[in-house]
Coordinates of C-alpha atoms and ligand atoms in Angstrom, one line a residue:
X1 CA -0.7 -10.3 -14.2
X2 CA 2.0 -8.0 -12.9
X3 CA 3.1 -8.5 -9.2
X4 CA 3.1 -11.4 -6.9
X5 CA 1.7 -10.4 -3.5
X6 CA -1.7 -11.2 -2.2
X7 CA -3.5 -9.1 -4.9
X8 CA -1.5 -10.6 -7.8
X9 CA -1.6 -14.2 -6.7
X10 CA -5.2 -14.2 -5.7
X11 CA -6.3 -12.5 -8.9
X12 CA -4.3 -15.1 -10.9
X13 CA -6.0 -17.9 -9.1
X14 CA -9.5 -16.4 -9.6
X15 CA -8.8 -15.9 -13.3
X16 CA -7.8 -19.6 -13.5
X17 CA -11.1 -20.5 -11.8
X18 CA -12.7 -19.1 -15.0
X19 CA -10.5 -21.2 -17.2
X20 CA -8.2 -18.4 -18.3
X21 CA -4.5 -18.9 -18.8
X22 CA -2.3 -16.4 -16.9
X23 CA 1.2 -15.1 -17.3
X24 CA 2.4 -13.8 -14.0
X25 CA 5.3 -11.5 -14.1
X26 CA 7.2 -10.3 -11.0
X27 CA 10.2 -8.0 -10.6
X28 CA 12.4 -10.2 -8.4
X29 CA 11.3 -13.4 -6.7
X30 CA 7.7 -14.4 -6.2
X31 CA 7.8 -13.8 -2.4
X32 CA 9.7 -10.5 -2.4
X33 CA 6.7 -8.1 -2.3
X34 CA 5.1 -6.4 0.7
X35 CA 2.6 -9.1 1.5
X36 CA 5.1 -11.4 3.3
X37 CA 6.1 -8.5 5.6
X38 CA 2.5 -7.8 6.8
X39 CA 2.4 -8.5 10.5
X40 CA -0.9 -7.5 12.1
X41 CA -3.4 -9.4 10.0
X42 CA -6.6 -9.3 8.0
X43 CA -9.7 -7.4 9.2
X44 CA -13.0 -9.1 8.7
X45 CA -16.2 -9.5 10.6
X46 CA -16.2 -13.0 12.0
X47 CA -17.4 -12.4 15.6
X48 CA -21.2 -12.7 15.9
X49 CA -21.3 -9.6 18.1
X50 CA -19.5 -7.6 15.3
X51 CA -21.2 -6.3 12.1
X52 CA -20.1 -5.2 8.6
X53 CA -21.7 -1.8 9.4
X54 CA -19.4 -1.4 12.4
X55 CA -16.4 -2.3 10.3
X56 CA -17.6 0.2 7.6
X57 CA -18.0 2.9 10.3
X58 CA -14.4 2.3 11.5
X59 CA -13.1 2.4 7.9
X60 CA -14.9 5.7 7.2
X61 CA -13.7 7.2 10.4
X62 CA -10.1 6.4 9.6
X63 CA -10.6 7.7 6.0
X64 CA -11.8 11.1 7.3
X65 CA -14.7 11.6 4.8
X66 CA -12.9 10.4 1.6
X67 CA -13.9 6.8 1.5
X68 CA -16.2 5.7 -1.3
X69 CA -19.2 4.2 0.6
X70 CA -20.0 1.7 -2.1
X71 CA -16.4 0.4 -2.3
X72 CA -16.4 0.2 1.5
X73 CA -19.6 -1.8 1.6
X74 CA -18.1 -4.2 -1.0
X75 CA -15.0 -4.6 1.2
X76 CA -16.7 -5.2 4.5
X77 CA -19.5 -7.4 3.2
X78 CA -17.5 -9.6 0.8
X79 CA -14.4 -9.7 3.1
X80 CA -15.4 -12.6 5.4
X81 CA -16.3 -14.9 2.4
X82 CA -12.9 -14.1 0.8
X83 CA -11.1 -14.8 4.0
X84 CA -12.9 -18.2 4.3
X85 CA -11.8 -19.0 0.8
X86 CA -8.2 -18.2 1.7
X87 CA -8.5 -20.6 4.6
X88 CA -9.9 -23.3 2.3
X89 CA -6.8 -22.7 0.1
X90 CA -4.6 -23.6 3.0
X91 CA -3.8 -20.5 4.9
X92 CA -3.6 -21.3 8.6
X93 CA -4.5 -18.6 11.0
X94 CA -4.0 -18.5 14.8
X95 CA -6.8 -20.1 16.8
X96 CA -8.1 -20.0 20.3
X97 CA -7.8 -23.1 22.5
X98 CA -11.4 -24.0 21.5
X99 CA -10.5 -23.9 17.8
X100 CA -12.1 -20.5 16.8
X101 CA -10.1 -18.0 14.9
X102 CA -8.2 -15.7 17.3
X103 CA -9.1 -12.1 16.8
X104 CA -7.1 -9.1 17.8
X105 CA -7.5 -5.3 17.6
X106 CA -5.5 -2.6 15.9
X107 CA -5.7 1.2 15.6
X108 CA -9.1 2.6 14.7
X109 CA -11.0 -0.7 15.2
X110 CA -13.7 -0.7 17.9
X111 CA -14.0 -4.5 17.8
X112 CA -11.6 -7.5 17.8
X113 CA -11.9 -8.4 14.1
X114 CA -8.3 -9.0 13.0
X115 CA -7.2 -12.5 12.2
X116 CA -3.5 -13.3 12.3
X117 CA -1.0 -16.1 11.7
X118 CA 2.2 -17.2 13.4
X119 CA 1.5 -14.5 16.0
X120 CA 2.9 -11.5 14.0
X121 CA 3.7 -13.3 10.6
X122 CA 0.3 -13.1 8.9
X123 CA 1.6 -11.9 5.6
X124 CA 4.2 -14.7 5.4
X125 CA 1.5 -17.3 5.9
X126 CA -0.8 -15.7 3.3
X127 CA 2.1 -15.6 0.8
X128 CA 3.1 -19.2 1.6
X129 CA -0.4 -20.5 1.0
X130 CA -1.0 -18.6 -2.2
X131 CA 2.5 -19.4 -3.5
X132 CA 1.8 -23.1 -3.0
X133 CA -1.5 -22.8 -4.9
X134 CA 0.2 -20.9 -7.8
X135 CA 3.0 -23.4 -8.3
X136 CA 0.6 -26.2 -8.3
X137 CA -1.3 -24.7 -11.3
X138 CA -0.1 -25.6 -14.7
X139 CA -2.2 -22.8 -16.2
X140 CA -0.1 -20.1 -14.6
X141 CA 3.2 -19.2 -16.3
X142 CA 5.4 -17.5 -13.7
X143 CA 8.2 -15.2 -14.9
X144 CA 10.4 -13.9 -12.1
X145 CA 13.1 -11.3 -12.4
X146 CA 11.2 -9.3 -15.0
X147 CA 10.6 -5.6 -14.5
X148 CA 7.5 -4.4 -16.4
X149 CA 8.3 -1.1 -18.1
X150 CA 5.2 0.1 -20.0
X151 CA 1.7 -0.9 -21.1
X152 CA 1.4 -1.9 -24.7
X153 CA -1.7 -0.3 -26.2
X154 CA -3.8 -1.3 -29.3
X155 CA -4.9 1.3 -31.8
X156 CA -8.3 1.7 -30.0
X157 CA -6.5 2.5 -26.7
X158 CA -7.1 -0.9 -25.2
X159 CA -4.4 -2.7 -23.2
X160 CA -2.6 -5.3 -25.3
X161 CA 0.2 -6.4 -23.0
X162 CA 3.4 -5.0 -21.4
X163 CA 7.0 -4.4 -22.3
X164 CA 9.5 -5.7 -19.8
X165 CA 13.1 -6.0 -18.9
X166 CA 14.0 -9.6 -18.1
X167 CA 17.0 -10.0 -15.8
X168 CA 18.0 -13.4 -16.9
X169 CA 21.4 -14.7 -17.8
X170 CA 23.1 -14.6 -21.2
X171 CA 20.6 -14.5 -24.0
X172 CA 17.5 -14.1 -21.9
X173 CA 18.6 -10.8 -20.4
X174 CA 17.0 -7.8 -22.1
X175 CA 13.9 -5.9 -23.1
X176 CA 10.9 -7.9 -24.4
X177 CA 7.2 -8.0 -24.5
X178 CA 4.2 -10.1 -23.3
X179 CA 1.0 -9.8 -25.2
X180 CA -2.2 -10.2 -23.2
X181 CA -6.0 -9.7 -23.6
X182 CA -6.0 -7.8 -20.3
X183 CA -3.4 -6.6 -17.9
X184 CA -3.8 -6.6 -14.1
X185 CA -1.3 -4.5 -12.1
X186 CA -0.7 -5.7 -8.6
X187 CA 2.7 -4.1 -8.1
X188 CA 2.3 -2.9 -4.6
X189 CA 3.3 0.4 -3.1
X190 CA 5.8 3.2 -3.4
X191 CA 7.4 3.4 0.1
X192 CA 10.9 3.5 -1.5
X193 CA 10.4 7.1 -2.5
X194 CA 11.3 7.8 1.1
X195 CA 14.6 7.3 2.8
X196 CA 13.1 5.1 5.5
X197 CA 10.0 2.9 5.0
X198 CA 8.6 -0.4 6.2
X199 CA 8.3 -1.4 2.5
X200 CA 10.7 -3.9 0.9
X201 CA 13.1 -2.7 -1.8
X202 CA 10.8 -3.7 -4.7
X203 CA 8.1 -1.1 -3.7
X204 CA 9.1 1.6 -6.1
X205 CA 5.8 2.7 -7.5
X206 CA 6.2 1.0 -10.8
X207 CA 2.5 0.3 -11.4
X208 CA 1.4 3.8 -10.7
X209 CA 4.2 5.2 -13.0
X210 CA 3.3 2.7 -15.8
X211 CA -0.4 3.6 -15.4
X212 CA 0.2 7.3 -15.6
X213 CA 2.4 6.9 -18.7
X214 CA -0.4 4.8 -20.3
X215 CA -3.0 7.5 -19.7
X216 CA -4.6 6.1 -16.5
X217 CA -5.9 8.4 -13.7
X218 CA -4.2 8.2 -10.3
X219 CA -5.9 9.6 -7.2
X220 CA -5.3 10.2 -3.5
X221 CA -1.6 10.0 -3.9
X222 CA -1.0 12.6 -1.2
X223 CA -2.3 10.2 1.4
X224 CA 0.8 8.3 2.3
X225 CA 0.3 6.5 5.6
X226 CA 3.2 6.7 8.0
X227 CA 3.1 3.7 10.3
X228 CA 3.5 5.1 13.8
X229 CA 5.9 2.5 15.1
X230 CA 8.8 1.3 13.0
X231 CA 11.7 0.1 15.1
X232 CA 14.1 3.0 15.5
X233 CA 17.6 1.9 14.5
X234 CA 19.4 5.2 14.7
X235 CA 19.3 8.5 12.9
X236 CA 21.1 7.2 9.8
X237 CA 19.0 4.1 9.3
X238 CA 17.6 4.0 5.7
X239 CA 15.8 1.6 3.5
X240 CA 13.4 -1.0 4.8
X241 CA 12.8 -0.6 8.6
X242 CA 11.4 -3.3 10.9
X243 CA 7.7 -2.9 11.7
X244 CA 6.4 -3.0 15.3
X245 CA 2.9 -4.1 14.7
X246 CA -0.1 -2.1 15.9
X247 CA -1.4 -5.4 17.2
X248 CA 1.1 -4.9 20.1
X249 CA -0.9 -1.9 21.1
X250 CA -4.0 -4.0 20.5
X251 CA -2.7 -6.4 23.2
X252 CA -1.9 -3.6 25.7
X253 CA 1.4 -1.9 24.8
X254 CA 1.5 1.9 25.0
X255 CA 3.5 4.8 23.8
X256 CA 5.6 6.9 26.2
X257 CA 7.6 10.1 25.8
X258 CA 11.2 10.9 26.8
X259 CA 10.0 11.4 30.4
X260 CA 8.3 8.0 30.5
X261 CA 4.8 9.5 30.4
X262 CA 1.9 8.1 28.3
X263 CA 0.9 10.7 25.7
X264 CA -2.0 9.2 23.7
X265 CA -4.5 9.2 26.6
X266 CA -6.6 12.4 26.2
X267 CA -5.7 12.9 22.6
X268 CA -8.3 10.4 21.2
X269 CA -11.0 8.3 22.9
X270 CA -9.2 5.2 21.6
X271 CA -5.8 6.5 23.1
X272 CA -3.0 4.3 21.8
X273 CA -5.4 2.6 19.4
X274 CA -6.5 5.8 17.7
X275 CA -6.3 5.6 13.9
X276 CA -2.8 5.6 12.5
X277 CA -2.7 9.2 11.3
X278 CA -3.7 10.4 14.8
X279 CA -1.0 8.3 16.5
X280 CA 1.7 9.2 13.9
X281 CA 0.9 12.9 14.4
X282 CA 1.0 12.7 18.2
X283 CA 4.4 10.9 18.0
X284 CA 5.7 13.6 15.6
X285 CA 4.6 16.3 17.9
X286 CA 6.3 14.7 20.9
X287 CA 9.5 14.3 18.8
X288 CA 9.4 17.9 17.8
X289 CA 8.8 19.1 21.4
X290 CA 11.6 17.0 22.7
X291 CA 13.9 17.5 19.8
X292 CA 14.2 13.8 19.6
X293 CA 14.0 11.3 16.7
X294 CA 12.0 8.7 18.4
X295 CA 9.6 7.8 21.2
X296 CA 9.2 4.5 23.0
X297 CA 6.6 1.7 23.1
X298 CA 6.2 -0.1 26.4
X299 CA 5.2 -3.7 25.8
X300 CA 6.6 -5.1 29.0
X301 CA 3.1 -5.8 30.3
X302 CA 2.2 -8.3 27.6
X303 CA 2.4 -11.7 29.2
X304 CA 3.0 -13.9 26.2
X305 CA 5.2 -11.5 24.3
X306 CA 7.5 -14.1 22.7
X307 CA 4.8 -16.4 21.6
X308 CA 2.4 -13.7 20.3
X309 CA 5.0 -11.5 18.5
X310 CA 8.0 -13.7 17.6
X311 CA 9.2 -11.8 14.6
X312 CA 9.1 -8.5 16.3
X313 CA 10.9 -9.7 19.3
X314 CA 13.6 -11.2 17.1
X315 CA 14.0 -7.9 15.3
X316 CA 14.3 -6.1 18.6
X317 CA 16.8 -8.5 20.0
X318 CA 18.8 -8.3 16.8
X319 CA 19.0 -4.5 17.5
X320 CA 20.1 -5.1 21.1
X321 CA 16.7 -4.3 22.7
X322 CA 15.0 -6.6 25.2
X323 CA 11.2 -5.8 24.9
X324 CA 10.4 -8.0 27.9
X325 CA 12.2 -5.6 30.2
X326 CA 12.6 -2.3 28.4
X327 CA 10.5 0.0 26.1
X328 CA 11.1 -0.3 22.4
X329 CA 12.4 2.8 20.5
X330 CA 10.0 3.6 17.7
X331 CA 9.3 6.3 15.1
X332 CA 6.9 6.8 12.2
X333 CA 8.0 5.5 8.8
X334 CA 6.4 5.5 5.4
X335 CA 4.1 2.5 5.2
X336 CA 1.3 2.5 2.8
X337 CA 0.0 4.3 -0.2
X338 CA -3.7 4.9 0.4
X339 CA -4.0 6.2 -3.2
X340 CA -2.9 4.7 -6.5
X341 CA -4.5 4.1 -9.9
X342 CA -8.1 5.0 -9.7
X343 CA -10.4 2.0 -10.3
X344 CA -14.1 1.3 -10.1
X345 CA -15.5 -1.3 -7.7
X346 CA -14.5 -4.0 -10.2
X347 CA -10.8 -3.0 -10.3
X348 CA -11.0 -1.4 -13.8
X349 CA -8.8 1.6 -14.4
X350 CA -9.6 4.4 -16.8
X351 CA -7.7 2.6 -19.6
X352 CA -9.8 -0.2 -21.2
X353 CA -8.3 -3.6 -20.4
X354 CA -6.1 -2.3 -17.6
X355 CA -7.0 -3.4 -14.0
X356 CA -5.3 -2.6 -10.7
X357 CA -5.5 -4.5 -7.5
X358 CA -4.1 -4.1 -4.0
X359 CA -1.8 -1.2 -2.9
X360 CA -1.2 0.0 -6.5
X361 CA -5.0 0.7 -6.8
X362 CA -7.2 3.4 -5.5
X363 CA -10.6 1.7 -5.1
X364 CA -11.7 4.4 -2.7
X365 CA -11.9 2.2 0.3
X366 CA -9.1 3.9 2.2
X367 CA -9.9 7.6 1.7
X368 CA -7.4 9.8 3.4
X369 CA -6.0 7.1 5.6
X370 CA -6.3 3.3 5.5
X371 CA -7.7 1.5 8.5
X372 CA -5.3 -1.1 9.9
X373 CA -5.5 -4.6 8.4
X374 CA -7.8 -3.5 5.6
X375 CA -5.0 -3.9 3.0
X376 CA -4.7 -7.6 2.7
X377 CA -8.5 -7.7 2.8
X378 CA -8.7 -5.2 -0.1
X379 CA -6.4 -7.4 -2.1
X380 CA -8.6 -10.5 -1.5
X381 CA -11.9 -8.8 -2.2
X382 CA -11.0 -6.9 -5.3
X383 CA -9.0 -9.8 -6.8
X384 CA -12.2 -11.9 -6.8
X385 CA -14.0 -9.0 -8.5
X386 CA -11.3 -8.6 -11.2
X387 CA -11.3 -12.3 -11.7
X388 CA -15.1 -12.2 -12.3
X389 CA -14.8 -9.4 -14.8
X390 CA -12.0 -11.2 -16.7
X391 CA -14.0 -14.5 -16.6
X392 CA -17.1 -12.8 -18.0
X393 CA -15.6 -11.8 -21.3
X394 CA -12.3 -10.7 -22.7
X395 CA -11.7 -8.8 -25.9
X396 CA -9.6 -10.7 -28.4
X397 CA -5.9 -10.1 -28.4
X398 CA -5.2 -6.8 -30.1
X399 CA -1.9 -5.9 -31.9
X400 CA 0.0 -3.2 -30.0
X401 CA 0.8 0.0 -31.8
X402 CA 4.2 1.7 -31.3
X403 CA 4.1 4.1 -28.4
X404 CA 4.0 7.7 -29.6
X405 CA 5.7 9.2 -26.6
X406 CA 8.8 7.2 -25.6
X407 CA 10.3 8.4 -22.3
X408 CA 13.9 8.6 -21.3
X409 CA 15.2 6.7 -18.3
X410 CA 17.0 8.6 -15.5
X411 CA 20.4 8.2 -13.9
X412 CA 20.2 5.8 -10.9
X413 CA 22.6 8.1 -9.1
X414 CA 19.8 10.6 -8.4
X415 CA 18.0 8.1 -6.1
X416 CA 19.5 9.3 -2.8
X417 CA 18.8 13.0 -3.6
X418 CA 15.2 12.0 -4.5
X419 CA 14.5 10.1 -1.3
X420 CA 16.2 12.7 0.9
X421 CA 14.0 15.5 -0.7
X422 CA 10.8 13.4 -0.1
X423 CA 11.7 12.5 3.5
X424 CA 12.6 16.1 4.3
X425 CA 9.7 17.8 2.7
X426 CA 6.9 15.4 1.8
X427 CA 6.8 13.1 4.8
X428 CA 4.4 13.0 7.7
X429 CA 4.5 16.8 8.3
X430 CA 4.4 19.0 5.2
X431 CA 4.3 22.7 4.4
X432 CA 3.9 24.8 1.2
X433 CA 7.5 26.0 1.4
X434 CA 8.8 22.4 1.9
X435 CA 6.6 21.1 -0.9
X436 CA 7.9 23.8 -3.2
X437 CA 11.5 22.9 -2.4
X438 CA 10.8 19.2 -3.1
X439 CA 9.1 20.1 -6.4
X440 CA 12.2 22.1 -7.4
X441 CA 14.6 19.3 -6.5
X442 CA 12.5 16.7 -8.4
X443 CA 12.4 18.9 -11.5
X444 CA 16.2 19.3 -11.4
X445 CA 16.6 15.5 -11.1
X446 CA 14.1 14.8 -13.9
X447 CA 16.6 16.0 -16.6
X448 CA 19.5 13.7 -15.5
X449 CA 19.0 11.0 -18.1
X450 CA 21.1 7.9 -18.8
X451 CA 22.1 6.7 -22.3
X452 CA 21.8 2.9 -21.7
X453 CA 19.0 2.2 -19.2
X454 CA 18.8 -0.9 -17.1
X455 CA 16.5 -1.9 -14.2
X456 CA 18.1 0.6 -11.7
X457 CA 17.4 3.4 -14.2
X458 CA 13.8 2.2 -14.9
X459 CA 13.2 2.0 -11.2
X460 CA 14.5 5.5 -10.4
X461 CA 12.5 6.8 -13.4
X462 CA 9.4 5.3 -11.8
X463 CA 10.3 6.7 -8.4
X464 CA 10.7 10.2 -9.8
X465 CA 7.3 9.9 -11.6
X466 CA 5.4 8.9 -8.5
X467 CA 7.3 11.3 -6.2
X468 CA 6.5 14.2 -8.6
X469 CA 2.8 13.2 -8.8
X470 CA 2.5 12.8 -5.1
X471 CA 4.2 16.2 -4.4
X472 CA 2.0 17.9 -6.9
X473 CA -1.2 16.5 -5.2
X474 CA 0.2 17.3 -1.7
X475 CA 0.9 20.9 -2.9
X476 CA -2.6 21.3 -4.2
X477 CA -4.4 20.0 -1.1
X478 CA -4.2 23.0 1.2
X479 CA -5.8 21.4 4.3
X480 CA -4.9 18.7 6.8
X481 CA -6.9 15.5 6.4
X482 CA -6.1 11.9 7.4
X483 CA -2.4 11.2 6.7
X484 CA -1.9 14.4 4.7
X485 CA -0.7 16.9 7.4
X486 CA 0.0 20.5 6.4
X487 CA 1.7 22.7 9.0
X488 CA 0.5 25.7 7.1
X489 CA -3.1 24.5 6.8
X490 CA -3.6 22.6 10.1
X491 CA -7.4 22.0 9.8
X492 CA -9.6 19.9 7.6
X493 CA -11.5 22.1 5.1
X494 CA -14.9 20.8 3.7
X495 CA -14.2 22.4 0.4
X496 CA -11.5 19.7 -0.1
X497 CA -14.0 16.8 0.3
X498 CA -13.0 15.2 -3.0
X499 CA -10.1 13.5 -4.8
X500 CA -7.2 15.0 -6.5
X501 CA -6.8 13.1 -9.8
X502 CA -3.4 13.1 -11.4
X503 CA -2.7 12.4 -15.1
X504 CA 0.2 12.7 -17.5
X505 CA -0.5 14.7 -20.6
X506 CA 0.9 14.0 -24.1
X507 CA 4.0 16.1 -23.6
X508 CA 4.9 14.4 -20.3
X509 CA 3.6 17.0 -17.9
X510 CA 1.7 16.0 -14.8
X511 CA -1.7 17.5 -14.4
X512 CA -3.8 17.6 -11.3
X513 CA -7.6 18.1 -11.1
X514 CA -9.8 18.3 -8.0
X515 CA -13.0 16.2 -8.4
X516 CA -15.9 15.8 -6.0
X517 CA -16.2 12.3 -4.6
X518 CA -17.3 9.8 -7.2
X519 CA -19.4 7.2 -5.4
X520 CA -19.4 3.5 -6.4
X521 CA -18.7 4.1 -10.1
X522 CA -18.7 1.1 -12.4
X523 CA -17.1 0.9 -15.8
X524 CA -18.7 -0.9 -18.8
X525 CA -16.2 -3.7 -18.2
X526 CA -18.0 -4.8 -15.2
X527 CA -21.6 -4.9 -16.5
X528 CA -23.1 -8.3 -15.6
X529 CA -20.2 -9.6 -13.5
X530 CA -21.0 -11.2 -10.2
X531 CA -18.9 -12.7 -7.4
Ligands
SIN601 C1 0.6 -3.6 11.6 O1 0.7 -4.8 11.9 O2 0.7 -2.7 12.4 C2 0.5 -3.3 10.2 C3 -0.8 -3.8 9.7 C4 -1.3 -3.0 8.5 O3 -0.5 -2.2 7.9 O4 -2.5 -3.0 8.2

C-alpha cells in the first residue's frame, strides 16, 4: 500500500479484514496527504427524499458526458454503506439537534447530501479516525518518510513490489525495496505541478508517474479541476493556498465582482452553486474583464459563520480579513486531478497486480469534472472493492526482474520553471499556442539531469512526467469540456466524447491515444469478487 490518505488507509483496513498483512508506505508522515485538508465533506444519499439516481444525475452533469455510468452507479449505490462503516470505525460527523447527520450542499448538487465534521474540517476527522484504526492494527507495518520510486515487475509483467528511497537517519537512509504480492497506489494528486494549488506539498503526481513508467495507462489527465475559491493571498502567493469551501456557498455565501455585483446569477440555474468548472470559468472571465487577480466571496449573511466554518475563518483572520464584516478575496487554484491511472471498477490498472485508489486513479466516476465531495467518497467505495479483490486471491510472491529502462532523475532546480510554465499555459484557461510553449519548456527541462539523485530530484522527475503527460493530453483535446477550457476551441465537440489515454513507450516517449468511452470494464482480477 503506497499512500496514507483516505484511499490508502481504508484499503489497508479492508485488506486486513480479509486476513492479509499490509506494508503501508508513505512519503512523509501518515497525516500529510490531501485528506486532512478536505473541508466540505462526503457526498452520500442519506436523506429519504434523495435518491442514488439523483446523485448519479448530478455526478454525470458535472462530468459533462465523460463519466462511466457503471462506475458512477457503484459510487452512488455503495457510498452510503461505506460511509456508515466509516462512522462505525469512529469518524464523528456533525449532527442536527435531533441527532441526525447534518447535510449541506455544494456546487452541482441539487440536494443536501454532504456530511461534514468539525464544521469545515471533515478530512481531518476522517484522517484521525482512520489513523487511529491503523495504529491499532498489528498486521499493518507502517513505513513513513519513504518515497516510492518505481514498481518492481516480475518476468511475467506482474507487480512484485516497489523500490523506495527511505529518508531515515544514518544507516537507514537510502534506496531499498519492498516485495509484495500486489501493490496499491493511493498517492493522491498532482496539484504541485502548478505554482498555486490547494494541495499539500506531497501532491507531486508520484503514483501516476510510477504507473506510466511501469507501463500502466493514464487517462483524463487534461481534466484538472480548479477550485473556484482559494483564499487570495496576493499576486506572489505560491504553494499550498487555503481553501474556502464551496459549502460556504451552500450555506448562502455568494460571489461578487469588483463593483460589488453578483455575477453567477443568470450564468447557470444553480447560480453560485453551479458545478465547479462553471464557477471557475465565470470567475476567470470576471478577472480578465476587470484586469484583476481575484474576485470576492460575500459570506457576511451566514449567521453561525464561526461555528460552521472555524478553519476557514481562522485562515481568513490570519490573513487580516474579517469574513463577518467584509467579503473574502478569492481566486481559482489547482485543486483536483479528475484523471489518473485508468482502473476498472475494482481498482485494477492495466498492469497485473497493480491497483490504484483515490485521486491517483481514474475510475471514470469524475469524467471531465469531479462533483464536489465525491472524492473522499470515491476513496471509501473503491478501497472496499480493492480489498475484496485482494482478499479473494493473490498470486504468490514473484521475483522482480531488473528494470530494462532505468530513467535518470532531474535537477530539483527546474521546479520553479516547471510550475511557472504550467500555471501560465496549462491552467484553467488554455490555448494551442500556450500549450505548445509549455510543451517546449518541459522538453527543455527534461534534459537537466542530476548525477546523485535524492528525494527532491525524484519528485521533480515525477512532476515533469505528469506535467508532460497532462500537457500532451490537453494539447490533443481541441474542445472545451468540463474543467478543460480551450480559448481557441470554446465549445464542446461530440467527436471528443471519449478518453485520451496516455502511455510511456519503451524509449521513454509519451504516447496519447483517443478512445471512445469504455463503460464499466472489469479486469480478470475482479472475477467473483463481491463487496
Ligand atoms: C470544498 O469544500 O469546497 C472542497 C470539497 C471538494 O473538493 O470536494
